[in-house]
Every structure is written in structure tokens, then in C-alpha cells.
Short mmCIF file of C-alpha atoms in Angstrom, two decimals:
data_model
loop_
_atom_site.label_atom_id
_atom_site.label_comp_id
_atom_site.label_asym_id
_atom_site.label_seq_id
_atom_site.Cartn_x
_atom_site.Cartn_y
_atom_site.Cartn_z
CA UNK O 30 10.60 53.35 -22.85
CA UNK O 31 9.01 52.74 -19.47
CA UNK O 32 5.82 51.40 -21.02
CA UNK O 33 7.82 49.16 -23.37
CA UNK O 34 9.85 47.76 -20.47
CA UNK O 35 6.72 47.17 -18.41
CA UNK O 36 4.95 45.40 -21.25
CA UNK O 37 8.03 43.22 -21.87
CA UNK O 38 8.17 42.28 -18.20
CA UNK O 39 4.48 41.39 -18.23
CA UNK O 40 4.96 39.27 -21.35
CA UNK O 41 7.95 37.43 -19.89
CA UNK O 42 6.08 36.90 -16.64
CA UNK O 43 3.05 35.55 -18.49
CA UNK O 44 5.16 33.14 -20.52
CA UNK O 45 7.02 31.97 -17.42
CA UNK O 46 3.80 31.41 -15.50
CA UNK O 47 2.33 29.58 -18.47
CA UNK O 48 5.32 27.24 -18.66
CA UNK O 49 5.26 26.72 -14.90
CA UNK O 50 1.56 25.84 -14.98
CA UNK O 51 2.08 23.48 -17.90
CA UNK O 52 4.96 21.65 -16.20
CA UNK O 53 3.32 21.46 -12.79
CA UNK O 54 -0.03 20.53 -14.26
CA UNK O 55 1.53 17.62 -16.13
CA UNK O 56 3.31 16.38 -13.04
CA UNK O 57 0.53 16.79 -10.48
CA UNK O 58 -1.02 13.35 -10.94
CA UNK O 59 2.33 11.57 -11.16
CA UNK O 60 3.64 13.27 -8.03
CA UNK O 61 0.48 12.46 -6.11
CA UNK O 62 0.63 8.85 -7.29
CA UNK O 63 4.27 8.38 -6.31
CA UNK O 64 3.98 10.19 -2.99
CA UNK O 65 1.04 7.93 -2.18
CA UNK O 66 3.13 4.88 -3.05
CA UNK O 67 6.11 6.11 -1.00
CA UNK O 68 3.95 6.82 2.06
CA UNK O 69 2.31 3.41 1.78
CA UNK O 70 5.67 1.68 1.25
CA UNK O 71 7.15 3.46 4.29
CA UNK O 72 4.45 2.15 6.64
CA UNK O 73 4.66 -1.30 5.05
CA UNK O 74 8.45 -1.30 5.52
CA UNK O 75 8.12 -0.46 9.22
CA UNK O 76 5.58 -3.25 9.56
CA UNK O 77 7.95 -5.66 7.81
CA UNK O 78 10.90 -4.82 10.06
CA UNK O 79 8.92 -5.12 13.30
CA UNK O 80 7.15 -8.23 12.03
CA UNK O 81 10.39 -10.01 11.15
CA UNK O 82 11.92 -9.19 14.54
CA UNK O 83 8.87 -10.40 16.48
CA UNK O 84 8.41 -13.53 14.35
CA UNK O 85 12.04 -14.56 14.91
CA UNK O 86 11.72 -13.97 18.66
CA UNK O 87 8.54 -16.03 18.92
CA UNK O 88 9.90 -18.79 16.70
CA UNK O 89 12.97 -19.29 18.91
CA UNK O 90 11.07 -19.68 22.19
CA UNK O 91 11.48 -22.96 24.03
CA UNK O 92 8.19 -24.30 25.36
CA UNK O 93 9.72 -27.15 27.37
CA UNK O 94 9.01 -27.03 31.11
CA UNK O 95 12.33 -27.09 32.94
CA UNK O 96 10.82 -28.87 35.94
CA UNK O 97 8.84 -31.62 34.24
CA UNK O 98 10.45 -31.72 30.81
CA UNK O 99 7.03 -31.59 29.14
CA UNK O 100 6.28 -29.40 26.14
CA UNK O 101 3.36 -26.98 26.29
CA UNK O 102 1.99 -27.96 22.88
CA UNK O 103 -1.10 -25.78 23.14
CA UNK O 104 0.88 -22.57 23.63
CA UNK O 105 3.48 -23.70 21.11
CA UNK O 106 0.87 -24.24 18.38
CA UNK O 107 -0.91 -20.98 19.19
CA UNK O 108 2.30 -18.98 18.96
CA UNK O 109 3.18 -20.89 15.81
CA UNK O 110 -0.10 -19.70 14.33
CA UNK O 111 0.80 -16.10 15.19
CA UNK O 112 4.20 -16.51 13.54
CA UNK O 113 2.55 -17.94 10.41
CA UNK O 114 0.10 -15.04 10.40
CA UNK O 115 2.89 -12.48 10.56
CA UNK O 116 4.95 -14.34 7.93
CA UNK O 117 1.97 -14.44 5.57
CA UNK O 118 1.53 -10.67 5.90
CA UNK O 119 5.26 -10.11 5.32
CA UNK O 120 5.20 -12.12 2.08
CA UNK O 121 2.08 -10.31 0.82
CA UNK O 122 3.58 -6.88 1.53
CA UNK O 123 6.85 -7.71 -0.24
CA UNK O 124 5.05 -9.09 -3.30
CA UNK O 125 2.80 -6.05 -3.51
CA UNK O 126 5.61 -3.51 -3.14
CA UNK O 127 7.81 -5.18 -5.77
CA UNK O 128 5.01 -5.74 -8.30
CA UNK O 129 3.46 -2.29 -7.85
CA UNK O 130 6.86 -0.59 -8.16
CA UNK O 131 7.65 -2.32 -11.44
CA UNK O 132 4.21 -1.66 -12.92
CA UNK O 133 4.03 1.99 -11.87
CA UNK O 134 7.56 2.68 -13.16
CA UNK O 135 6.60 1.28 -16.54
CA UNK O 136 3.21 2.98 -16.61
CA UNK O 137 4.35 6.46 -15.57
CA UNK O 138 7.34 6.45 -17.94
CA UNK O 139 5.75 4.89 -21.03
CA UNK O 140 2.22 6.16 -20.24
CA UNK O 141 0.66 3.07 -21.74
CA UNK O 142 -2.67 3.74 -20.05
CA UNK O 143 -4.47 2.19 -17.11
CA UNK O 144 -4.71 -1.40 -18.23
CA UNK O 145 -5.05 -4.82 -16.63
CA UNK O 146 -1.90 -4.59 -14.48
CA UNK O 147 -2.90 -1.19 -13.10
CA UNK O 148 -6.30 -2.60 -12.19
CA UNK O 149 -4.62 -5.54 -10.44
CA UNK O 150 -2.70 -3.11 -8.22
CA UNK O 151 -5.88 -1.25 -7.28
CA UNK O 152 -7.58 -4.54 -6.45
CA UNK O 153 -4.51 -5.70 -4.53
CA UNK O 154 -4.62 -2.52 -2.44
CA UNK O 155 -8.17 -3.31 -1.39
CA UNK O 156 -7.17 -6.92 -0.68
CA UNK O 157 -4.19 -5.74 1.39
CA UNK O 158 -6.51 -3.51 3.40
CA UNK O 159 -8.48 -6.54 4.58
CA UNK O 160 -5.36 -8.72 4.93
CA UNK O 161 -3.53 -6.22 7.12
CA UNK O 162 -6.66 -5.70 9.23
CA UNK O 163 -7.00 -9.46 9.73
CA UNK O 164 -3.39 -9.81 10.86
CA UNK O 165 -3.56 -6.79 13.16
CA UNK O 166 -6.83 -7.97 14.76
CA UNK O 167 -5.42 -11.46 15.36
CA UNK O 168 -2.26 -10.09 16.99
CA UNK O 169 -4.21 -7.59 19.08
CA UNK O 170 -6.56 -10.34 20.33
CA UNK O 171 -3.58 -12.33 21.71
CA UNK O 172 -1.68 -9.39 23.17
CA UNK O 173 -2.72 -9.83 26.81
CA UNK O 174 -2.43 -13.63 26.67
CA UNK O 175 1.04 -13.43 25.15
CA UNK O 176 2.22 -10.85 27.66
CA UNK O 177 1.00 -13.00 30.57
CA UNK O 178 2.29 -16.29 29.16
CA UNK O 179 5.74 -15.06 28.15
CA UNK O 180 6.45 -12.99 31.27
CA UNK O 181 9.70 -14.22 32.75
CA UNK O 182 10.38 -16.67 29.92
CA UNK O 183 13.95 -16.85 28.68
CA UNK O 184 14.39 -15.20 25.29
CA UNK O 185 11.47 -12.78 25.70
CA UNK O 186 12.00 -9.37 27.29
CA UNK O 187 9.70 -6.51 28.22
CA UNK O 188 10.85 -4.54 25.18
CA UNK O 189 9.63 -7.40 22.99
CA UNK O 190 6.10 -6.74 24.24
CA UNK O 191 6.37 -3.19 22.93
CA UNK O 192 7.68 -4.43 19.58
CA UNK O 193 4.84 -6.95 19.36
CA UNK O 194 2.36 -4.17 20.08
CA UNK O 195 4.02 -2.04 17.43
CA UNK O 196 3.44 -4.76 14.83
CA UNK O 197 -0.34 -4.75 15.09
CA UNK O 198 -0.51 -0.95 15.47
CA UNK O 199 1.50 -0.60 12.25
CA UNK O 200 -0.74 -3.26 10.74
CA UNK O 201 -3.82 -1.12 11.36
CA UNK O 202 -2.08 2.01 10.05
CA UNK O 203 -0.80 0.15 7.00
CA UNK O 204 -4.27 -1.20 6.22
CA UNK O 205 -5.64 2.35 6.17
CA UNK O 206 -2.70 3.39 4.00
CA UNK O 207 -3.49 0.66 1.46
CA UNK O 208 -7.09 1.80 1.21
CA UNK O 209 -5.94 5.41 0.83
CA UNK O 210 -3.47 4.41 -1.89
CA UNK O 211 -6.23 2.60 -3.79
CA UNK O 212 -8.24 5.84 -3.82
CA UNK O 213 -5.16 7.81 -4.93
CA UNK O 214 -4.58 5.39 -7.81
CA UNK O 215 -8.17 5.77 -9.00
CA UNK O 216 -8.13 9.57 -8.73
CA UNK O 217 -4.65 9.91 -10.29
CA UNK O 218 -5.28 7.53 -13.18
CA UNK O 219 -4.30 10.26 -15.64
CA UNK O 220 -0.69 9.93 -14.47
CA UNK O 221 -0.29 6.83 -16.67
CA UNK O 222 -2.20 8.13 -19.70
CA UNK O 223 -1.03 10.07 -22.71
CA UNK O 224 -4.52 11.34 -23.45
CA UNK O 225 -6.16 13.01 -20.45
CA UNK O 226 -9.57 11.97 -21.76
CA UNK O 227 -8.83 8.29 -21.23
CA UNK O 228 -10.53 6.03 -20.26
CA UNK O 229 -13.63 8.05 -21.22
CA UNK O 230 -12.73 8.17 -24.90
CA UNK O 231 -12.18 4.43 -24.94
CA UNK O 232 -15.51 3.91 -23.19
CA UNK O 233 -17.33 6.07 -25.75
CA UNK O 234 -15.64 4.31 -28.65
CA UNK O 235 -16.40 0.86 -27.31
CA UNK O 236 -20.02 1.36 -26.29
CA UNK O 237 -21.06 3.96 -28.84
CA UNK O 238 -21.76 6.81 -26.44
CA UNK O 239 -21.04 10.27 -27.82
CA UNK O 240 -20.47 13.57 -26.07
CA UNK O 241 -23.72 14.88 -27.49
CA UNK O 242 -27.12 13.90 -26.20
CA UNK O 243 -28.17 10.48 -27.25
CA UNK O 244 -25.89 7.80 -28.54
CA UNK O 245 -24.34 7.00 -31.82
CA UNK O 246 -24.41 3.48 -33.25
CA UNK O 247 -21.70 1.28 -31.78
CA UNK O 248 -18.87 0.42 -34.13
CA UNK O 249 -18.10 -3.14 -35.00
CA UNK O 250 -15.24 -5.04 -33.40
#
């Protein structure tokens, strides 16, 4: 009786562990893919919030000299360029997050394979890496000038300097996050595939390369 109970327990435990491994193994790539997206989206969201706040502050500044009534056009145009730079990054981040969310939802649910749209997201991640770096470098380069020029100006407080600094720091962090997410998407490509051997099977079928040594004749179109 004791041996029978022990063997039953071992069998149940083996079945349970097998089911657990099967479930977790099937979800590993999808969880990694979505956690990578969530982490990237979180940093991008923080960048968006700080960027919108700073852009609105800079856009509302009055560059008219109270004493002479003249407008400092040089500073006005330079700050306008910074606002345009931030706005451009905001638009790119929103477009990427919306498009990537829709594509990944469809891909991970239907498992239609890593096709053209999936490749666009990977390429967009690499593009966003350079775009976020460019914005962050531009804002960082004007940090000291902006702090000196706007000191004591109405509508710009000391806390705004910290927010401005937070924008380009988050820009650098977000750029690294985009590059990391591109790597995650490449590694976790199986999350959107029904057959775990894709795209290798498709490659072999298309170019006539077999698993065995040598190659088999390529099939016609």
C-alpha cells in the first residue's frame, strides 16, 4: 500500500511538472516580449509627460524686453528649435507605441509569424534609438545656456530646470530601452510563431537548404 501510494504521488508529481513546464515553456517568449514592451513603453511615457510639460513652458515664454520693447529673436528661434525637437520626439514615440501595440497584440494572439509588420517594428526600434539619442544630445547641449538665459524670467522657475534636465536624461534611458527592445524582439521571435522552427523552415524551403549536409534542389515558385 505504501509503495502504491508513493508511486501514485510520483506519477501525479511528474504529470504536474510536465504540464507546468509545457505551459511555462509556451509562455516564456511571449512574457519576455511583452515585459520588454511594457518596460520600454513606461520609459517612453515618462519622457512624453516631461517633454510635453517642458515644451509648453518654453513655448509660452515672452522674449520681449520690458525696457526696450525689442524681441530677442535669436533666443526665441533657438528655443523654438528645442520645442520642435521635443515635439518631433513626442510624435515619434506615440506613433511607435500605438503601432507596435496593435501589431504585437495581433501577432501574439493569432501567431501569424514574424512578417513584414514585425520587421518594421524591429527597424523602428533601431530608428528610435538614434532619434531619442539625437533629441537628448541636443537638449543636453543647450542645458547650461538655457539655465543662464531663463534665470529670473517670468514663467520659468528653478523646478523647470530640473524637469528640462529630466527630459534629456529620460531620452538617453529611453534610447537604450529601444535598442534593448529590438534585441528582445529578435530573440523572442518564436512568441509570434505557431511552429517553433520558423523562420528556419521557411528559409530552407525557399532556398533549398536541407537539415542534412549539402543542399537539395530548390523548389520552383
